[in-house]
Coordinates of C-alpha atoms in Angstrom, one line a residue:
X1453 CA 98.3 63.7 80.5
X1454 CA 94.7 63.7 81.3
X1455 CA 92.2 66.4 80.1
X1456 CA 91.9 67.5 83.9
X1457 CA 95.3 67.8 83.9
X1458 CA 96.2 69.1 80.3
X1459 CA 93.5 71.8 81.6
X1460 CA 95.6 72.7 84.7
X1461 CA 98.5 72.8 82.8
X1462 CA 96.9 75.4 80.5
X1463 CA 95.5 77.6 83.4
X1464 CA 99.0 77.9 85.1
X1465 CA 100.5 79.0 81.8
X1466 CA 97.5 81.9 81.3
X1467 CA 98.4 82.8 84.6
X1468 CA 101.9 83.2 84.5
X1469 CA 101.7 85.0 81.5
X1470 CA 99.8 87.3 83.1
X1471 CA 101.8 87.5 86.3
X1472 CA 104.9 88.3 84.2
X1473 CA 103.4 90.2 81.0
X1474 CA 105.9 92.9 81.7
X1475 CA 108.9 91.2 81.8
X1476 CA 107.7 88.8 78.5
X1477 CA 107.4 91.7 77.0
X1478 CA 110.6 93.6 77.6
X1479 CA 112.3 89.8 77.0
X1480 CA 110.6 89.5 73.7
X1481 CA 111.7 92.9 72.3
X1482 CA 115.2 93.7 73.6
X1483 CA 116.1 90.3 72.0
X1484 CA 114.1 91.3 69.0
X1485 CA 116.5 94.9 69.0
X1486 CA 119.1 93.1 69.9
X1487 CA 119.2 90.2 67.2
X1488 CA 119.8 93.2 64.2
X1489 CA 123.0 93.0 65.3
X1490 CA 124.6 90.0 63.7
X1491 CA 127.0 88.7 60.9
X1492 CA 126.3 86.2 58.2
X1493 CA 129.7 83.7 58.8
X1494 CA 128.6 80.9 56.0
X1495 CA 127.5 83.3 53.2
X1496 CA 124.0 81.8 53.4
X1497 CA 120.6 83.3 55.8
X1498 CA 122.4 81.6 58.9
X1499 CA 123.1 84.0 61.2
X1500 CA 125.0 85.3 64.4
X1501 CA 123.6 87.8 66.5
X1502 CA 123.6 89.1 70.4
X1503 CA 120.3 88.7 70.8
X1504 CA 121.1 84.9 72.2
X1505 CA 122.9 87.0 74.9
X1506 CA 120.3 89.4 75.6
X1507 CA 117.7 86.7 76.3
X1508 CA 120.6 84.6 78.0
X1509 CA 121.1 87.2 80.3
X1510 CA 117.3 87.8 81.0
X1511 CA 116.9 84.1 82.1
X1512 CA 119.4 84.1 84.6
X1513 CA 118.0 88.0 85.9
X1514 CA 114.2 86.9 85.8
X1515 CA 114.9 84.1 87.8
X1516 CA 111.2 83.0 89.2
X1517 CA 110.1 82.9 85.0
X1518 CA 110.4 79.6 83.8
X1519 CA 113.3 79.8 80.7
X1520 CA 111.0 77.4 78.3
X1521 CA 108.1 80.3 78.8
X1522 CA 111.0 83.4 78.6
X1523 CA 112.2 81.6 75.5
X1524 CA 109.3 80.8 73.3
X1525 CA 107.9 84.3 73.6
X1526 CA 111.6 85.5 72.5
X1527 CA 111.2 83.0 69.9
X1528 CA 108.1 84.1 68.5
X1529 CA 108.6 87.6 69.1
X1530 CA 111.9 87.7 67.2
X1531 CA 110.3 86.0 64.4
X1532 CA 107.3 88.3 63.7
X1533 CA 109.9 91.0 64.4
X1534 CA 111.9 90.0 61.7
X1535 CA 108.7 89.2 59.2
X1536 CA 107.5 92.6 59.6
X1537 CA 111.1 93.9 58.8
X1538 CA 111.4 92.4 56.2
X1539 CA 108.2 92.9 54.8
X1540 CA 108.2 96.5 55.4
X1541 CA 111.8 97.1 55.1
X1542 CA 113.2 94.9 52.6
X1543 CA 110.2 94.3 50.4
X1544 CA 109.8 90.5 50.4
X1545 CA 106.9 88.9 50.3
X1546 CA 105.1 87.6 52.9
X1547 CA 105.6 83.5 52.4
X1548 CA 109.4 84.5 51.7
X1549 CA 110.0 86.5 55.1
X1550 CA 108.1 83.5 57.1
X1551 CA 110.3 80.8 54.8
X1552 CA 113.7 82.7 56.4
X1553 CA 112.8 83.5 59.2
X1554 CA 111.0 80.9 60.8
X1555 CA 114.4 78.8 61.1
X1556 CA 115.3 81.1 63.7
X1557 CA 112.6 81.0 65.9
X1558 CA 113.4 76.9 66.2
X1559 CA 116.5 78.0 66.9
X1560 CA 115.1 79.7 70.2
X1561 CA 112.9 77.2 71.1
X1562 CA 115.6 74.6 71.0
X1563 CA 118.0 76.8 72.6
X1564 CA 115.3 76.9 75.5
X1565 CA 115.0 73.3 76.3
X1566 CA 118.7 72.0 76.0
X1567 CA 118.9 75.2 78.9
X1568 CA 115.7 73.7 80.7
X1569 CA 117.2 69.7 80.8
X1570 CA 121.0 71.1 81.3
X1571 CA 119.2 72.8 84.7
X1572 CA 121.4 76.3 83.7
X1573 CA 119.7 78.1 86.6
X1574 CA 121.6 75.4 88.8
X1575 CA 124.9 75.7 87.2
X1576 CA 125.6 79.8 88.6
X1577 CA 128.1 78.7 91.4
X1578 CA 130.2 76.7 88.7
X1579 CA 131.2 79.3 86.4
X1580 CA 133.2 76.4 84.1
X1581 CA 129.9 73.7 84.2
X1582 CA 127.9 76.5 83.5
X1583 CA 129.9 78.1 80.1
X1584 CA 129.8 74.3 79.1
X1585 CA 126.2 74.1 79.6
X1586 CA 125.0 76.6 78.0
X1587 CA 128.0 76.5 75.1
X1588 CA 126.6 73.1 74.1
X1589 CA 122.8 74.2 74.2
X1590 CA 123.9 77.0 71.7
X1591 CA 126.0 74.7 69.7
X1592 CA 122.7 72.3 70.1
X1593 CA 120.6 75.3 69.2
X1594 CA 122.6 76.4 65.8
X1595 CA 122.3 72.6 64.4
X1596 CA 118.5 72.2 64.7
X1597 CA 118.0 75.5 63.1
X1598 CA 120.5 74.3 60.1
X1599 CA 118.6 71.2 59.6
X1600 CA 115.8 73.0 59.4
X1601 CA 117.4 75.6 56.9
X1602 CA 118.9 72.2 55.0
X1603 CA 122.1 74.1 55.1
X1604 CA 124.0 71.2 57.1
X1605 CA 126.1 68.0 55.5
X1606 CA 128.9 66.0 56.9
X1607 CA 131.3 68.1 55.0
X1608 CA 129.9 71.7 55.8
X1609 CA 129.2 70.5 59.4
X1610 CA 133.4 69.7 59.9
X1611 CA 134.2 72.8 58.1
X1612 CA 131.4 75.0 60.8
X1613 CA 132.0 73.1 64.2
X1614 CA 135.1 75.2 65.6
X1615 CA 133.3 78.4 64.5
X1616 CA 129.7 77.5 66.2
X1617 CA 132.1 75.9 69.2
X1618 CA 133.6 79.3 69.5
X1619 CA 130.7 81.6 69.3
X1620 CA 128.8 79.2 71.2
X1621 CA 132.1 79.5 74.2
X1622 CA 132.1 83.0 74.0
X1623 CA 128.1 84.3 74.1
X1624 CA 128.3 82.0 77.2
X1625 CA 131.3 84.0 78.9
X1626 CA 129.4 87.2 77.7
X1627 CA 126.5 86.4 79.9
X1628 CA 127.9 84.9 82.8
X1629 CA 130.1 88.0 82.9
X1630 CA 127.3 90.6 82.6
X1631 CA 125.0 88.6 85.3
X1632 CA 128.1 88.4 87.7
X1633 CA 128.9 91.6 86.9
X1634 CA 125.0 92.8 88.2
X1635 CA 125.5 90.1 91.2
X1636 CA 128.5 92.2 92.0
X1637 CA 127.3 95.4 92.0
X1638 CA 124.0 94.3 94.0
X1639 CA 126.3 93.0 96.8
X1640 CA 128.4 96.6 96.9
X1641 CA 125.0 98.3 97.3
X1642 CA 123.5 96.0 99.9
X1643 CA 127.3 96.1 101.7
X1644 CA 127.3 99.6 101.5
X1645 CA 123.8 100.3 102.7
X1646 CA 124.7 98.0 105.3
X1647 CA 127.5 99.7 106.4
X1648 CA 125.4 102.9 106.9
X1649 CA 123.6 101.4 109.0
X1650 CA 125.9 99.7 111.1
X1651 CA 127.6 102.9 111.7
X1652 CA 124.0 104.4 112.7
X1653 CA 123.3 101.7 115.3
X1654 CA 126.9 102.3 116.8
X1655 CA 125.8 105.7 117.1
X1656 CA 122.7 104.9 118.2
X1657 CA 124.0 102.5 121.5
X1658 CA 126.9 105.6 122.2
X1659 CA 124.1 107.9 122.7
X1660 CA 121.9 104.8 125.0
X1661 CA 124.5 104.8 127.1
X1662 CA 124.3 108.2 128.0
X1663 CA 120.9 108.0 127.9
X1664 CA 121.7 105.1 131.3
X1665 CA 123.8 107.4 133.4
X1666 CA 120.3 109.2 134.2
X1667 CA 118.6 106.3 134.4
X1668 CA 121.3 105.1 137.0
X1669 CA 120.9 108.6 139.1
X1670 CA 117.0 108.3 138.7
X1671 CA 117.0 105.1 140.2
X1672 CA 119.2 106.2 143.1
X1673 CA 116.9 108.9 143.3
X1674 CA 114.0 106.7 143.8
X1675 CA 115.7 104.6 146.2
X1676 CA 116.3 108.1 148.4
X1677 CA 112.8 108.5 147.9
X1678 CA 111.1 105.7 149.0
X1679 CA 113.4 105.5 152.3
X1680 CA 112.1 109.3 152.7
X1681 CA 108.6 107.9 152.7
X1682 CA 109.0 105.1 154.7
X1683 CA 110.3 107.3 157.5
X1684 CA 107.6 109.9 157.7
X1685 CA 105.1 107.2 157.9
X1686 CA 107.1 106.0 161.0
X1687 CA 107.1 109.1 162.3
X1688 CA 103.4 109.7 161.6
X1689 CA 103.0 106.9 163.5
X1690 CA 102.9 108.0 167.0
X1691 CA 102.5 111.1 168.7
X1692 CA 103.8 114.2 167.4
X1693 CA 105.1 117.6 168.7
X1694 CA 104.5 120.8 167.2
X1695 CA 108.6 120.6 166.3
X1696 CA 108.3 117.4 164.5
X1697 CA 105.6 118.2 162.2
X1698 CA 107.2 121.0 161.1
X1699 CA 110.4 118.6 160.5
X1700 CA 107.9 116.3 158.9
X1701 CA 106.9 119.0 156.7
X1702 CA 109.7 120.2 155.3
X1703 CA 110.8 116.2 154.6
X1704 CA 107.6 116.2 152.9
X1705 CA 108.6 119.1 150.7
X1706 CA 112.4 117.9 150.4
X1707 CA 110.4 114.2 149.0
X1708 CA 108.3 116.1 146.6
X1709 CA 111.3 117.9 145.0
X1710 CA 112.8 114.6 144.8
X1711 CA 110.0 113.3 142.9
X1712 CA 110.0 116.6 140.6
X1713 CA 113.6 116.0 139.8
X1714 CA 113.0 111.9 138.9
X1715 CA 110.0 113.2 137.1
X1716 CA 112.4 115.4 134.9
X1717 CA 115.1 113.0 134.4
X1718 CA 112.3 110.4 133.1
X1719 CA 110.8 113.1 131.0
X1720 CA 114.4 114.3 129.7
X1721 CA 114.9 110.1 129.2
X1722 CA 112.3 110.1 127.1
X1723 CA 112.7 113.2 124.8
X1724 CA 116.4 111.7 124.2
X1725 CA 115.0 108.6 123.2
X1726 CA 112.3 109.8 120.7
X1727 CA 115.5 111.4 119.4
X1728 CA 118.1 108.8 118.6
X1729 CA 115.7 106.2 117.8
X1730 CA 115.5 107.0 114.0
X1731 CA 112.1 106.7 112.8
X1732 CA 111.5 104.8 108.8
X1733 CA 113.3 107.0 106.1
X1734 CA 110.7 109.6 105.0
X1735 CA 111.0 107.8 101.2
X1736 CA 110.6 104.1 102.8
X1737 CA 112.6 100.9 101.4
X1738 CA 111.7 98.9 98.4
X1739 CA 110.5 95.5 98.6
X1740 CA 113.4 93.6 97.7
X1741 CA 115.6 95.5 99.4
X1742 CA 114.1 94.3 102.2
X1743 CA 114.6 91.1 100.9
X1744 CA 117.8 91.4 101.1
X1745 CA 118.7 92.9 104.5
X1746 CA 116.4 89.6 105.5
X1747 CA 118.6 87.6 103.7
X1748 CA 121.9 88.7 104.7
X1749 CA 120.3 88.3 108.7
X1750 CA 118.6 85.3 108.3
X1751 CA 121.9 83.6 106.7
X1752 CA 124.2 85.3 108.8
X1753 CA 121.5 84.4 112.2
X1754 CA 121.7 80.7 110.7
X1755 CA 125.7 80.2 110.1
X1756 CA 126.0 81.0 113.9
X1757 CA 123.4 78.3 114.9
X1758 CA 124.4 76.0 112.1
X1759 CA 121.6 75.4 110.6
X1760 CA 121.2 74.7 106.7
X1761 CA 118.1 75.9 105.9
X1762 CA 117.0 77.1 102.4
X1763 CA 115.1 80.6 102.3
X1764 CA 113.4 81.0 99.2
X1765 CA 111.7 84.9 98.9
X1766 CA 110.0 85.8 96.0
X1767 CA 107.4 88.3 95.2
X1768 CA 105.3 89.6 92.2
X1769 CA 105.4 93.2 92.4
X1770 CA 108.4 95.5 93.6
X1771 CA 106.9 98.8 95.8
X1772 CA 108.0 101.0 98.7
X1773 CA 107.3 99.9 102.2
X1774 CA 107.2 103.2 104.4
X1775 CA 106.8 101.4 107.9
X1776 CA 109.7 99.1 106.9
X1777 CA 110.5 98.6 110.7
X1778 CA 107.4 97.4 111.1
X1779 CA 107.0 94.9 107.6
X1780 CA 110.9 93.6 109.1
X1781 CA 109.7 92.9 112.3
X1782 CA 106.5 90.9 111.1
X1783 CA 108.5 88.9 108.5
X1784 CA 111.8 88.5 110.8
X1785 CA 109.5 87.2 113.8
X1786 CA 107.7 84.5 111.2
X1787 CA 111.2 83.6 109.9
X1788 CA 112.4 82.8 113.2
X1789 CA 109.5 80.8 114.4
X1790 CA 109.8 78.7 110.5
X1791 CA 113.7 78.3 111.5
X1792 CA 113.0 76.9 115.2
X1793 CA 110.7 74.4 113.5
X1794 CA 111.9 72.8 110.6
X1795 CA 114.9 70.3 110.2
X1796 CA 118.7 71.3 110.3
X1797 CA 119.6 69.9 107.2
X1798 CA 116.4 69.8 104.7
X1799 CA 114.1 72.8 106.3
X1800 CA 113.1 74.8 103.7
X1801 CA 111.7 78.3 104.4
X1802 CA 109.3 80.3 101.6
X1803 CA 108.3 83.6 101.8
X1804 CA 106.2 84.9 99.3
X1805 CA 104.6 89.3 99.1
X1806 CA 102.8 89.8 96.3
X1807 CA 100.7 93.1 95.8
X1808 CA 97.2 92.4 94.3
X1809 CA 96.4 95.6 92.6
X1810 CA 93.4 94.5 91.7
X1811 CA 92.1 94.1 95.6
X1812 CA 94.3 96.8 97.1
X1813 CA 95.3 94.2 98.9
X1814 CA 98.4 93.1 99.9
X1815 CA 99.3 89.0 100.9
X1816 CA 102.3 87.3 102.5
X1817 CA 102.6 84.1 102.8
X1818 CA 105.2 82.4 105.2
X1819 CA 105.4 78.8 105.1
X1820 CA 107.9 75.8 106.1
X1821 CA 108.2 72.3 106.0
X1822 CA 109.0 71.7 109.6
X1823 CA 107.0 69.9 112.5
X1824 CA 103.8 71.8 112.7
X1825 CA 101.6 72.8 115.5
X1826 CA 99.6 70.6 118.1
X1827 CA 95.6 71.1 117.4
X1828 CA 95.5 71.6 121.0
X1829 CA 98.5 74.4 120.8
X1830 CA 96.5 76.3 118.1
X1831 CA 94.0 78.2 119.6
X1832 CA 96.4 79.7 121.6
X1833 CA 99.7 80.7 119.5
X1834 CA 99.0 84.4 119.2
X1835 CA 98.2 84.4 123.0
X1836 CA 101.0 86.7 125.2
X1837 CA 103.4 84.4 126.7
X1838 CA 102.1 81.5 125.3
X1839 CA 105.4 79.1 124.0
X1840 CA 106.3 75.5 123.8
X1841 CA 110.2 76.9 122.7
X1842 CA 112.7 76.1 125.0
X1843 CA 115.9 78.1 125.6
X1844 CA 119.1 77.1 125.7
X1845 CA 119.3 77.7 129.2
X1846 CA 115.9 75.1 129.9
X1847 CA 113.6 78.4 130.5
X1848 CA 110.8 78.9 128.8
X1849 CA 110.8 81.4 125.8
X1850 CA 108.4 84.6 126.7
X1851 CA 106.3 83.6 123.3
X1852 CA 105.4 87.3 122.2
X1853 CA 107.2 86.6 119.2
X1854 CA 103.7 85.6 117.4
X1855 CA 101.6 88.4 120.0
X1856 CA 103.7 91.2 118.2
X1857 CA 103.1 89.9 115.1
X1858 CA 99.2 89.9 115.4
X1859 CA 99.9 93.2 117.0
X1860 CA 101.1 94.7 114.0
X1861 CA 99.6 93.2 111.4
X1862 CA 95.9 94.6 113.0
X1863 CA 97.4 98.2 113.8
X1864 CA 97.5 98.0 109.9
X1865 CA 93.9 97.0 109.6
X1866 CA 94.9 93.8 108.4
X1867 CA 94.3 89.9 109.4
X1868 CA 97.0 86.2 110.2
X1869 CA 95.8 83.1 109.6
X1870 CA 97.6 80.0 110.5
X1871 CA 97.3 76.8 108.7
X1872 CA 99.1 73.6 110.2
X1873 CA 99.6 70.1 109.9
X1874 CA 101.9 67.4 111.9
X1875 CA 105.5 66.5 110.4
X1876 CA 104.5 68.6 107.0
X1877 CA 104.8 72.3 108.2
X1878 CA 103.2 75.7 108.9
X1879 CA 101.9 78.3 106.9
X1880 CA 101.0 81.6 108.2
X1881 CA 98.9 83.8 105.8
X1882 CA 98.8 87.4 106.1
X1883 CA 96.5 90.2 104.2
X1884 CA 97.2 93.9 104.6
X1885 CA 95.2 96.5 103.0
X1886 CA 97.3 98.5 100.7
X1887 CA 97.2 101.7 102.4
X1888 CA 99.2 104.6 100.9
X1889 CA 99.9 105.7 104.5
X1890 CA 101.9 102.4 104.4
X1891 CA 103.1 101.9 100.7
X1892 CA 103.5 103.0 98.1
X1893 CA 104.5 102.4 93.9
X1894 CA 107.5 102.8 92.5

């Protein structure tokens, strides 16, 4: 690796460690808490303890954190942990506390990179591959940090295998439990919400359809009144007694209650409307959430086209989106343009939100690997009923898919940019102020 590169390297690192301070943190500790519960099985400072499971589990829940970085700061953390306990608590001395101790923190890091080349983030969809996997990098795990504690011979090492084999099974059936387990109970809760709303949008299209029967009467009503019209202009056309003009007259007045009453119906249309269309839930929709309601659609949108496209969403921050409508449409719209453009097979889709508190600022960042956009299409994407998309029946599309996004995205003060190149893909980079009329923290 060249010093450029070694530099790189080291930047990315500082910055993901700063990205993801929080969740370091709360890894490093709870494993910390966790690892003072343990046995001693050999009658020697080798121990057991469930903090493997806690930091297990925590690499499989902060999935966009590499495991080698989770890892070493659960390593290091757990050792000074440990040091200080036993400094403070047990009264050893400082080179003795490091001397036991440090054994364990190997055990951590080695633990991390059998996980890292067994790909264990791969392995979730094959419950068996995956207790093996992760058995064997524990089993892996406990023999580097006996070595290293001198504590292993031929002998001893027949005697301990079944035992490590065992513990090493189970603390992997512990955590594929409790992260299926939280898989489980995220699906209820996104079924369920979804349910709800399901049953609102059947209510919704029960009360539209009442809402058409005016709309049918207005129209008719329209009809009667343009004929109306049409005839008195006839009849204003030549000459006219005394008799017909007061018949004209009292047309005119039987038109202009006719207008009155398709004024009504429109205005009565209108307040019904503003009523059954729901506006955004006064306490808004969290982020991921809304991840996952673009998930579910985009996958659901995708089996019925059959197309196998990977969406990847991640963001850096969790908050509340209060225009969520709004944030749906602007995402969906960018989604479905990435999906028209990239292959069947090996399209892949990333969308990425992350709040910059330090700006105010908020960026998404929509990008796919498909096609790209002609230069000389460019300038006029965002343009109303501008579209090179063809529907299945051979008509154009209306291309406002793009207009309403621009639309949006500039009622909320902010700005899309569009970056593009031929058979590698689009990107479409968004920046919204981070208004609290808009969002807010949770």
């Amino acid at each position: 690796m060249t010093k450029p590169q070694e530099g790189f390297f080291v930047e990315k690192i500082i910055k993901t460690i700063i990205r993801y301070k929080k969740e370091l943190l709360i890894a490093g500790w709870l494993t910390a808490i966790l690892g003072e519960v343990y046995f001693y099985p050999f009658g020697t400072p080798f121990r057991f303890t469930i903090g493997v499971v806690g930091i297990s589990f925590l690499i499989l829940y902060f999935k966009d954190i590499e495991e080698m970085l989770l890892i070493f700061f659960a390593g290091v953390t757990v050792f000074i942990f440990r040091v200080i306990l036993g400094i403070l608590v047990k009264g050893s001395p400082m080179e003795v506390a490091v001397h036991l101790h440090f054994p364990a923190m190997m055990f951590y890091f080695a633990y991390g990179v059998f996980l890292k080349l067994l790909k264990i983030k791969d392995l979730l969809t094959l419950p068996v591959n995956f207790v093996a996997a992760m058995s064997l990098a524990d089993i892996a795990g406990n023999i580097v940090e006996l070595m290293i504690r001198r504590e292993l011979s031929l002998k001893y090492f027949q005697e301990i295998f079944t035992f490590l084999v065992g513990v090493g099974i189970l603390r992997a059936i512990i955590t594929f439990s409790l992260y299926w387990l939280l898989e489980r109970y995220k699906n209820i809760a996104v079924k369920e919400e979804h349910e709800r709303r399901y049953a609102e949008l059947l209510d919704l299209l029960s009360q539209l359809k009442a809402e058409l029967i005016f709309l049918k009467k207005s129209t008719m009503d329209l009809e009667n009144a343009m004929k109306e019209s049409y005839e008195i202009y006839n009849k204003l056309g030549g000459e006219v007694s005394k008799e017909e003009i007061f018949r004209i007259k009292k047309r005119a007045l039987n038109l202009a209650k006719e207008i009155h009453e398709i004024k009504k119906d429109y205005l009565r249309i209108n307040s019904g409307f503003s009523q059954i269309i729901p506006d955004e839930e006064k306490d808004g929709m969290s982020l991921n959430s809304l991840f996952d309601v673009i998930k579910i659609n985009t996958e659901r949108w995708m089996k019925v086209y059959n197309k196998k496209v990977q969406l990847k969403l991640r963001y850096n921050k969790n908050f509340i989106i209060k225009n969520y409508f709004v944030f749906l449409s602007i995402i969906g719209n960018l989604i479905s343009n990435a999906l028209d453009a990239v292959d069947n097979e090996r399209g892949i889709i990333n969308v990425i939100v992350n709040l910059d508190e330090n700006k105010n600022k908020i960026f998404i960042t929509v990008s796919d690997n498909g096609y790209g956009i002609d230069k000389k299409d460019l300038p006029f994407i965002f343009d109303p009923g501008f579209s090179t998309k063809m529907l299945e029946n051979g008509e154009l599309s209306t291309g406002l898919g793009l207009t309403h996004v621009k639309n949006l995205v500039e009622e909320m003060e902010g700005k899309v940019e569009v970056k593009t190149a031929r058979q590698k893909g689009t990107t479409f980079f968004i920046e919204i102020p981070y208004d609290e009329r808009y969002f807010s923290r949770i």
